[in-house]
Amino acid sequence: MTDARELSWDGCVNVRDLGTLGRLRPGALVRMEAPTRLTSAGWAAAWDYGVRTVVDLRNPDEPEPDLAPRPAGMTTVNTPLDPVGTPFYAHWSKTDFLATPLHYPGLLAEHPGLVVAAVRAIATAAPGGVVFHCASGKDRTGLLSLVLLSLAGATPGEIIADYLLTYERMRPRFEELGVRDQLTATTELLTAHGTTFEESLTSTVTSLRMPDFLLDNGLSETDLAALRTRLT
């Protein structure tokens, strides 16, 4: 199943279709790291795959120039998922650097509007596939994936397995930067907080009531219907 979801877009290493997880159909949603390294061939592959909208979860001061121009018919929407400048951000920047699943429950509870805004961007996107990303395609992308996959009926096991794939896919990029192996580092941090990837993510998934979470936090019934149609 994983191999069938893997996409080869020249310039990026962490690109995969979320289709077949839960009831999600192939071609609807693709998650990846920041597409700034995509070559012209990479962007052409994304276009040929049907992608027409890119949802960028990074803060406005994060983006770097693209290596190659994006296709003219492809729309980019920026919906930052980090609540920069808030007490939440200050706390979790020191606790887990917003780089583990530990902060997911807090973000969903304290800043649900940011999550719903990203979901709405996908629900209301033009016809065609949607790709969404943050910097490495791991944490902000992982949280949005968790929400969307939960709506689509994916199991905690499917969501966890997909989340963990990014550590393997991004290892070459982290090595380039001289960064310590992130799977090891994050496992140690979670252990220090008395939990594991599996326990932390499962707790978040099982406590997330869908679609109530989306509707209670501002997603309209119309947008929910459009989202379900897009995903399934």
PDB file of C-alpha atoms in Angstrom:
ATOM      1  CA  MET A   1       0.000   0.000   0.000  1.00  0.00           C
ATOM      2  CA  THR A   2       2.783   2.415   0.881  1.00  0.00           C
ATOM      3  CA  ASP A   3       4.655   1.850  -2.393  1.00  0.00           C
ATOM      4  CA  ALA A   4       1.502   2.557  -4.389  1.00  0.00           C
ATOM      5  CA  ARG A   5       1.118   5.887  -2.593  1.00  0.00           C
ATOM      6  CA  GLU A   6       4.719   7.032  -3.063  1.00  0.00           C
ATOM      7  CA  LEU A   7       5.182   9.720  -5.708  1.00  0.00           C
ATOM      8  CA  SER A   8       8.400  10.567  -7.493  1.00  0.00           C
ATOM      9  CA  TRP A   9       8.524  14.303  -8.142  1.00  0.00           C
ATOM     10  CA  ASP A  10      12.020  15.413  -9.058  1.00  0.00           C
ATOM     11  CA  GLY A  11      13.605  17.541  -6.345  1.00  0.00           C
ATOM     12  CA  CYS A  12      11.549  16.386  -3.350  1.00  0.00           C
ATOM     13  CA  VAL A  13      11.864  13.233  -1.253  1.00  0.00           C
ATOM     14  CA  ASN A  14       8.749  13.193   0.918  1.00  0.00           C
ATOM     15  CA  VAL A  15       5.795  13.139  -1.476  1.00  0.00           C
ATOM     16  CA  ARG A  16       2.920  10.706  -1.057  1.00  0.00           C
ATOM     17  CA  ASP A  17      -0.761  10.363  -1.886  1.00  0.00           C
ATOM     18  CA  LEU A  18      -3.054   9.844   1.094  1.00  0.00           C
ATOM     19  CA  GLY A  19      -5.491   7.860  -1.037  1.00  0.00           C
ATOM     20  CA  THR A  20      -6.512   4.357   0.154  1.00  0.00           C
ATOM     21  CA  LEU A  21      -6.160   5.384   3.815  1.00  0.00           C
ATOM     22  CA  GLY A  22      -9.645   5.130   5.244  1.00  0.00           C
ATOM     23  CA  ARG A  23     -12.124   6.036   2.530  1.00  0.00           C
ATOM     24  CA  LEU A  24      -9.861   8.625   0.945  1.00  0.00           C
ATOM     25  CA  ARG A  25      -9.649   8.303  -2.822  1.00  0.00           C
ATOM     26  CA  PRO A  26      -6.312   8.410  -4.678  1.00  0.00           C
ATOM     27  CA  GLY A  27      -5.520  11.713  -6.357  1.00  0.00           C
ATOM     28  CA  ALA A  28      -7.456  13.894  -3.930  1.00  0.00           C
ATOM     29  CA  LEU A  29      -4.759  14.793  -1.394  1.00  0.00           C
ATOM     30  CA  VAL A  30      -0.969  14.699  -1.495  1.00  0.00           C
ATOM     31  CA  ARG A  31       1.301  15.557   1.438  1.00  0.00           C
ATOM     32  CA  MET A  32       4.908  16.599   1.032  1.00  0.00           C
ATOM     33  CA  GLU A  33       7.752  18.733   2.323  1.00  0.00           C
ATOM     34  CA  ALA A  34       8.111  22.320   1.078  1.00  0.00           C
ATOM     35  CA  PRO A  35       8.166  22.119  -2.729  1.00  0.00           C
ATOM     36  CA  THR A  36      10.920  24.706  -3.091  1.00  0.00           C
ATOM     37  CA  ARG A  37      13.344  22.116  -4.483  1.00  0.00           C
ATOM     38  CA  LEU A  38      11.021  20.811  -7.161  1.00  0.00           C
ATOM     39  CA  THR A  39      12.583  21.073 -10.595  1.00  0.00           C
ATOM     40  CA  SER A  40      10.632  21.951 -13.705  1.00  0.00           C
ATOM     41  CA  ALA A  41      10.191  18.211 -14.220  1.00  0.00           C
ATOM     42  CA  GLY A  42       8.971  17.880 -10.641  1.00  0.00           C
ATOM     43  CA  TRP A  43       6.336  20.572 -11.082  1.00  0.00           C
ATOM     44  CA  ALA A  44       5.312  19.002 -14.385  1.00  0.00           C
ATOM     45  CA  ALA A  45       4.852  15.665 -12.593  1.00  0.00           C
ATOM     46  CA  ALA A  46       2.650  17.347  -9.980  1.00  0.00           C
ATOM     47  CA  TRP A  47       0.573  18.967 -12.732  1.00  0.00           C
ATOM     48  CA  ASP A  48       0.273  15.701 -14.636  1.00  0.00           C
ATOM     49  CA  TYR A  49      -0.865  14.020 -11.415  1.00  0.00           C
ATOM     50  CA  GLY A  50      -3.780  16.442 -11.356  1.00  0.00           C
ATOM     51  CA  VAL A  51      -2.619  18.885  -8.663  1.00  0.00           C
ATOM     52  CA  ARG A  52      -4.166  22.315  -9.120  1.00  0.00           C
ATOM     53  CA  THR A  53      -3.886  23.758  -5.602  1.00  0.00           C
ATOM     54  CA  VAL A  54      -0.997  23.990  -3.142  1.00  0.00           C
ATOM     55  CA  VAL A  55      -1.844  24.697   0.513  1.00  0.00           C
ATOM     56  CA  ASP A  56       1.179  26.094   2.368  1.00  0.00           C
ATOM     57  CA  LEU A  57       1.017  25.683   6.166  1.00  0.00           C
ATOM     58  CA  ARG A  58       4.150  27.708   6.883  1.00  0.00           C
ATOM     59  CA  ASN A  59       4.349  31.159   8.429  1.00  0.00           C
ATOM     60  CA  PRO A  60       4.752  34.090   5.996  1.00  0.00           C
ATOM     61  CA  ASP A  61       8.411  34.576   6.940  1.00  0.00           C
ATOM     62  CA  GLU A  62       9.394  30.947   6.231  1.00  0.00           C
ATOM     63  CA  PRO A  63       9.101  30.430   2.463  1.00  0.00           C
ATOM     64  CA  GLU A  64      12.218  30.322   0.327  1.00  0.00           C
ATOM     65  CA  PRO A  65      12.341  30.949  -3.429  1.00  0.00           C
ATOM     66  CA  ASP A  66      11.290  28.048  -5.632  1.00  0.00           C
ATOM     67  CA  LEU A  67      14.005  26.392  -7.673  1.00  0.00           C
ATOM     68  CA  ALA A  68      11.703  26.342 -10.710  1.00  0.00           C
ATOM     69  CA  PRO A  69       8.495  28.224 -11.596  1.00  0.00           C
ATOM     70  CA  ARG A  70       5.174  26.727 -10.589  1.00  0.00           C
ATOM     71  CA  PRO A  71       2.734  25.914 -13.400  1.00  0.00           C
ATOM     72  CA  ALA A  72       0.690  28.961 -14.332  1.00  0.00           C
ATOM     73  CA  GLY A  73      -2.615  27.217 -13.644  1.00  0.00           C
ATOM     74  CA  MET A  74      -1.666  26.098 -10.141  1.00  0.00           C
ATOM     75  CA  THR A  75      -2.963  28.147  -7.195  1.00  0.00           C
ATOM     76  CA  THR A  76      -1.074  28.543  -3.903  1.00  0.00           C
ATOM     77  CA  VAL A  77      -2.963  29.281  -0.674  1.00  0.00           C
ATOM     78  CA  ASN A  78      -1.135  30.173   2.554  1.00  0.00           C
ATOM     79  CA  THR A  79      -2.852  29.076   5.791  1.00  0.00           C
ATOM     80  CA  PRO A  80      -0.287  29.158   8.648  1.00  0.00           C
ATOM     81  CA  LEU A  81      -0.800  26.469  11.258  1.00  0.00           C
ATOM     82  CA  ASP A  82       1.551  27.762  13.973  1.00  0.00           C
ATOM     83  CA  PRO A  83      -0.008  30.353  16.340  1.00  0.00           C
ATOM     84  CA  VAL A  84       3.099  32.538  16.421  1.00  0.00           C
ATOM     85  CA  GLY A  85       3.116  35.207  19.119  1.00  0.00           C
ATOM     86  CA  THR A  86       0.749  33.370  21.469  1.00  0.00           C
ATOM     87  CA  PRO A  87       1.414  31.856  24.911  1.00  0.00           C
ATOM     88  CA  PHE A  88       0.794  28.447  23.329  1.00  0.00           C
ATOM     89  CA  TYR A  89       3.593  29.004  20.823  1.00  0.00           C
ATOM     90  CA  ALA A  90       5.994  30.261  23.472  1.00  0.00           C
ATOM     91  CA  HIS A  91       5.294  27.257  25.713  1.00  0.00           C
ATOM     92  CA  TRP A  92       5.561  24.556  23.083  1.00  0.00           C
ATOM     93  CA  SER A  93       8.579  26.105  21.362  1.00  0.00           C
ATOM     94  CA  LYS A  94      10.426  25.357  24.587  1.00  0.00           C
ATOM     95  CA  THR A  95       8.745  22.007  25.270  1.00  0.00           C
ATOM     96  CA  ASP A  96       8.868  20.096  21.987  1.00  0.00           C
ATOM     97  CA  PHE A  97       9.940  22.776  19.469  1.00  0.00           C
ATOM     98  CA  LEU A  98       6.535  22.105  17.847  1.00  0.00           C
ATOM     99  CA  ALA A  99       8.232  19.078  16.312  1.00  0.00           C
ATOM    100  CA  THR A 100       6.444  16.133  17.955  1.00  0.00           C
ATOM    101  CA  PRO A 101       2.828  14.992  18.365  1.00  0.00           C
ATOM    102  CA  LEU A 102       2.887  16.200  21.989  1.00  0.00           C
ATOM    103  CA  HIS A 103       1.465  19.618  21.116  1.00  0.00           C
ATOM    104  CA  TYR A 104      -1.308  18.347  18.845  1.00  0.00           C
ATOM    105  CA  PRO A 105      -4.082  18.133  21.500  1.00  0.00           C
ATOM    106  CA  GLY A 106      -3.269  21.610  22.761  1.00  0.00           C
ATOM    107  CA  LEU A 107      -3.301  23.150  19.296  1.00  0.00           C
ATOM    108  CA  LEU A 108      -6.614  21.481  18.443  1.00  0.00           C
ATOM    109  CA  ALA A 109      -8.126  22.743  21.707  1.00  0.00           C
ATOM    110  CA  GLU A 110      -6.645  26.240  21.900  1.00  0.00           C
ATOM    111  CA  HIS A 111      -6.329  27.243  18.238  1.00  0.00           C
ATOM    112  CA  PRO A 112      -8.854  25.159  16.298  1.00  0.00           C
ATOM    113  CA  GLY A 113      -9.532  28.048  13.939  1.00  0.00           C
ATOM    114  CA  LEU A 114      -6.096  27.641  12.351  1.00  0.00           C
ATOM    115  CA  VAL A 115      -6.788  23.981  11.629  1.00  0.00           C
ATOM    116  CA  VAL A 116     -10.254  24.683  10.270  1.00  0.00           C
ATOM    117  CA  ALA A 117      -8.878  27.440   8.015  1.00  0.00           C
ATOM    118  CA  ALA A 118      -6.503  24.925   6.434  1.00  0.00           C
ATOM    119  CA  VAL A 119      -9.307  22.395   6.068  1.00  0.00           C
ATOM    120  CA  ARG A 120     -11.514  25.055   4.478  1.00  0.00           C
ATOM    121  CA  ALA A 121      -8.776  25.905   1.960  1.00  0.00           C
ATOM    122  CA  ILE A 122      -8.843  22.285   0.841  1.00  0.00           C
ATOM    123  CA  ALA A 123     -12.637  22.036   0.840  1.00  0.00           C
ATOM    124  CA  THR A 124     -13.029  25.146  -1.317  1.00  0.00           C
ATOM    125  CA  ALA A 125     -10.085  24.576  -3.657  1.00  0.00           C
ATOM    126  CA  ALA A 126     -10.651  24.556  -7.401  1.00  0.00           C
ATOM    127  CA  PRO A 127     -11.347  21.196  -9.042  1.00  0.00           C
ATOM    128  CA  GLY A 128      -8.287  18.958  -9.119  1.00  0.00           C
ATOM    129  CA  GLY A 129      -5.886  17.495  -6.621  1.00  0.00           C
ATOM    130  CA  VAL A 130      -4.597  19.385  -3.589  1.00  0.00           C
ATOM    131  CA  VAL A 131      -1.082  19.159  -2.189  1.00  0.00           C
ATOM    132  CA  PHE A 132      -0.382  20.478   1.307  1.00  0.00           C
ATOM    133  CA  HIS A 133       2.921  20.986   3.069  1.00  0.00           C
ATOM    134  CA  CYS A 134       4.888  22.782   5.749  1.00  0.00           C
ATOM    135  CA  ALA A 135       8.703  22.786   5.873  1.00  0.00           C
ATOM    136  CA  SER A 136       9.659  19.118   6.220  1.00  0.00           C
ATOM    137  CA  GLY A 137       6.137  17.757   5.769  1.00  0.00           C
ATOM    138  CA  LYS A 138       6.190  16.204   9.230  1.00  0.00           C
ATOM    139  CA  ASP A 139       4.464  18.085  12.047  1.00  0.00           C
ATOM    140  CA  ARG A 140       2.079  20.725  10.730  1.00  0.00           C
ATOM    141  CA  THR A 141       1.460  18.548   7.702  1.00  0.00           C
ATOM    142  CA  GLY A 142       1.118  15.582  10.056  1.00  0.00           C
ATOM    143  CA  LEU A 143      -1.545  17.301  12.142  1.00  0.00           C
ATOM    144  CA  LEU A 144      -3.610  18.306   9.114  1.00  0.00           C
ATOM    145  CA  SER A 145      -3.253  14.765   7.746  1.00  0.00           C
ATOM    146  CA  LEU A 146      -4.476  13.387  11.075  1.00  0.00           C
ATOM    147  CA  VAL A 147      -7.577  15.586  10.951  1.00  0.00           C
ATOM    148  CA  LEU A 148      -8.417  14.808   7.330  1.00  0.00           C
ATOM    149  CA  LEU A 149      -7.730  11.099   7.651  1.00  0.00           C
ATOM    150  CA  SER A 150      -9.848  10.933  10.802  1.00  0.00           C
ATOM    151  CA  LEU A 151     -12.743  12.452   8.854  1.00  0.00           C
ATOM    152  CA  ALA A 152     -12.161   9.879   6.109  1.00  0.00           C
ATOM    153  CA  GLY A 153     -12.356   7.010   8.596  1.00  0.00           C
ATOM    154  CA  ALA A 154      -8.691   5.985   8.669  1.00  0.00           C
ATOM    155  CA  THR A 155      -7.648   3.899  11.665  1.00  0.00           C
ATOM    156  CA  PRO A 156      -5.165   5.148  14.265  1.00  0.00           C
ATOM    157  CA  GLY A 157      -2.743   2.530  12.942  1.00  0.00           C
ATOM    158  CA  GLU A 158      -2.957   3.903   9.401  1.00  0.00           C
ATOM    159  CA  ILE A 159      -2.483   7.481  10.611  1.00  0.00           C
ATOM    160  CA  ILE A 160       0.500   6.567  12.794  1.00  0.00           C
ATOM    161  CA  ALA A 161       2.205   4.557  10.044  1.00  0.00           C
ATOM    162  CA  ASP A 162       1.790   7.421   7.588  1.00  0.00           C
ATOM    163  CA  TYR A 163       3.119   9.954  10.108  1.00  0.00           C
ATOM    164  CA  LEU A 164       6.240   7.886  10.780  1.00  0.00           C
ATOM    165  CA  LEU A 165       7.070   7.554   7.071  1.00  0.00           C
ATOM    166  CA  THR A 166       8.271  11.147   6.980  1.00  0.00           C
ATOM    167  CA  TYR A 167      11.168  10.425   9.344  1.00  0.00           C
ATOM    168  CA  GLU A 168      12.492   7.857   6.873  1.00  0.00           C
ATOM    169  CA  ARG A 169      11.829   9.966   3.780  1.00  0.00           C
ATOM    170  CA  MET A 170      13.406  13.133   5.204  1.00  0.00           C
ATOM    171  CA  ARG A 171      16.511  11.469   6.632  1.00  0.00           C
ATOM    172  CA  PRO A 172      18.714  12.557   3.658  1.00  0.00           C
ATOM    173  CA  ARG A 173      17.615  16.183   4.099  1.00  0.00           C
ATOM    174  CA  PHE A 174      18.339  16.161   7.832  1.00  0.00           C
ATOM    175  CA  GLU A 175      21.737  14.595   7.170  1.00  0.00           C
ATOM    176  CA  GLU A 176      22.485  17.400   4.696  1.00  0.00           C
ATOM    177  CA  LEU A 177      21.817  19.905   7.452  1.00  0.00           C
ATOM    178  CA  GLY A 178      23.950  18.023   9.939  1.00  0.00           C
ATOM    179  CA  VAL A 179      20.894  17.496  12.126  1.00  0.00           C
ATOM    180  CA  ARG A 180      20.760  14.568  14.505  1.00  0.00           C
ATOM    181  CA  ASP A 181      18.535  11.655  13.439  1.00  0.00           C
ATOM    182  CA  GLN A 182      15.091  13.044  14.138  1.00  0.00           C
ATOM    183  CA  LEU A 183      13.376   9.727  14.796  1.00  0.00           C
ATOM    184  CA  THR A 184      15.833   9.008  17.610  1.00  0.00           C
ATOM    185  CA  ALA A 185      15.689  12.544  18.989  1.00  0.00           C
ATOM    186  CA  THR A 186      11.897  12.664  18.977  1.00  0.00           C
ATOM    187  CA  THR A 187      11.561   9.180  20.465  1.00  0.00           C
ATOM    188  CA  GLU A 188      13.781  10.266  23.344  1.00  0.00           C
ATOM    189  CA  LEU A 189      11.771  13.448  23.907  1.00  0.00           C
ATOM    190  CA  LEU A 190       8.500  11.519  23.945  1.00  0.00           C
ATOM    191  CA  THR A 191       9.984   8.995  26.354  1.00  0.00           C
ATOM    192  CA  ALA A 192      11.036  11.828  28.647  1.00  0.00           C
ATOM    193  CA  HIS A 193       7.390  12.915  28.697  1.00  0.00           C
ATOM    194  CA  GLY A 194       6.217   9.385  29.480  1.00  0.00           C
ATOM    195  CA  THR A 195       4.731   8.527  26.112  1.00  0.00           C
ATOM    196  CA  THR A 196       5.440   7.134  22.641  1.00  0.00           C
ATOM    197  CA  PHE A 197       4.504   8.039  19.081  1.00  0.00           C
ATOM    198  CA  GLU A 198       1.810   5.376  19.140  1.00  0.00           C
ATOM    199  CA  GLU A 199       0.309   6.410  22.481  1.00  0.00           C
ATOM    200  CA  SER A 200       0.396  10.128  21.760  1.00  0.00           C
ATOM    201  CA  LEU A 201      -1.097   9.929  18.275  1.00  0.00           C
ATOM    202  CA  THR A 202      -3.690   7.313  19.217  1.00  0.00           C
ATOM    203  CA  SER A 203      -4.877   9.490  22.101  1.00  0.00           C
ATOM    204  CA  THR A 204      -5.270  12.470  19.773  1.00  0.00           C
ATOM    205  CA  VAL A 205      -7.100  10.484  17.093  1.00  0.00           C
ATOM    206  CA  THR A 206      -9.508   8.747  19.451  1.00  0.00           C
ATOM    207  CA  SER A 207     -10.413  11.969  21.256  1.00  0.00           C
ATOM    208  CA  LEU A 208     -11.078  13.886  18.025  1.00  0.00           C
ATOM    209  CA  ARG A 209     -14.810  13.848  17.312  1.00  0.00           C
ATOM    210  CA  MET A 210     -15.411  14.189  13.603  1.00  0.00           C
ATOM    211  CA  PRO A 211     -17.069  16.004  11.936  1.00  0.00           C
ATOM    212  CA  ASP A 212     -18.130  17.777  15.144  1.00  0.00           C
ATOM    213  CA  PHE A 213     -14.688  19.297  15.647  1.00  0.00           C
ATOM    214  CA  LEU A 214     -14.840  20.973  12.237  1.00  0.00           C
ATOM    215  CA  LEU A 215     -18.448  22.148  12.498  1.00  0.00           C
ATOM    216  CA  ASP A 216     -18.082  23.407  16.071  1.00  0.00           C
ATOM    217  CA  ASN A 217     -15.092  25.497  15.047  1.00  0.00           C
ATOM    218  CA  GLY A 218     -16.440  27.293  12.031  1.00  0.00           C
ATOM    219  CA  LEU A 219     -16.572  24.943   9.037  1.00  0.00           C
ATOM    220  CA  SER A 220     -19.939  25.286   7.336  1.00  0.00           C
ATOM    221  CA  GLU A 221     -22.133  22.342   6.412  1.00  0.00           C
ATOM    222  CA  THR A 222     -21.678  23.365   2.777  1.00  0.00           C
ATOM    223  CA  ASP A 223     -17.876  23.263   3.039  1.00  0.00           C
ATOM    224  CA  LEU A 224     -18.039  19.953   4.929  1.00  0.00           C
ATOM    225  CA  ALA A 225     -20.123  18.440   2.128  1.00  0.00           C
ATOM    226  CA  ALA A 226     -17.642  19.773  -0.460  1.00  0.00           C
ATOM    227  CA  LEU A 227     -14.745  18.367   1.540  1.00  0.00           C
ATOM    228  CA  ARG A 228     -16.327  14.933   1.791  1.00  0.00           C
ATOM    229  CA  THR A 229     -17.014  14.929  -1.927  1.00  0.00           C
ATOM    230  CA  ARG A 230     -13.406  15.886  -2.635  1.00  0.00           C
ATOM    231  CA  LEU A 231     -11.940  13.271  -0.317  1.00  0.00           C
ATOM    232  CA  THR A 232     -14.166  10.303  -1.052  1.00  0.00           C
TER     233      THR A 232
END
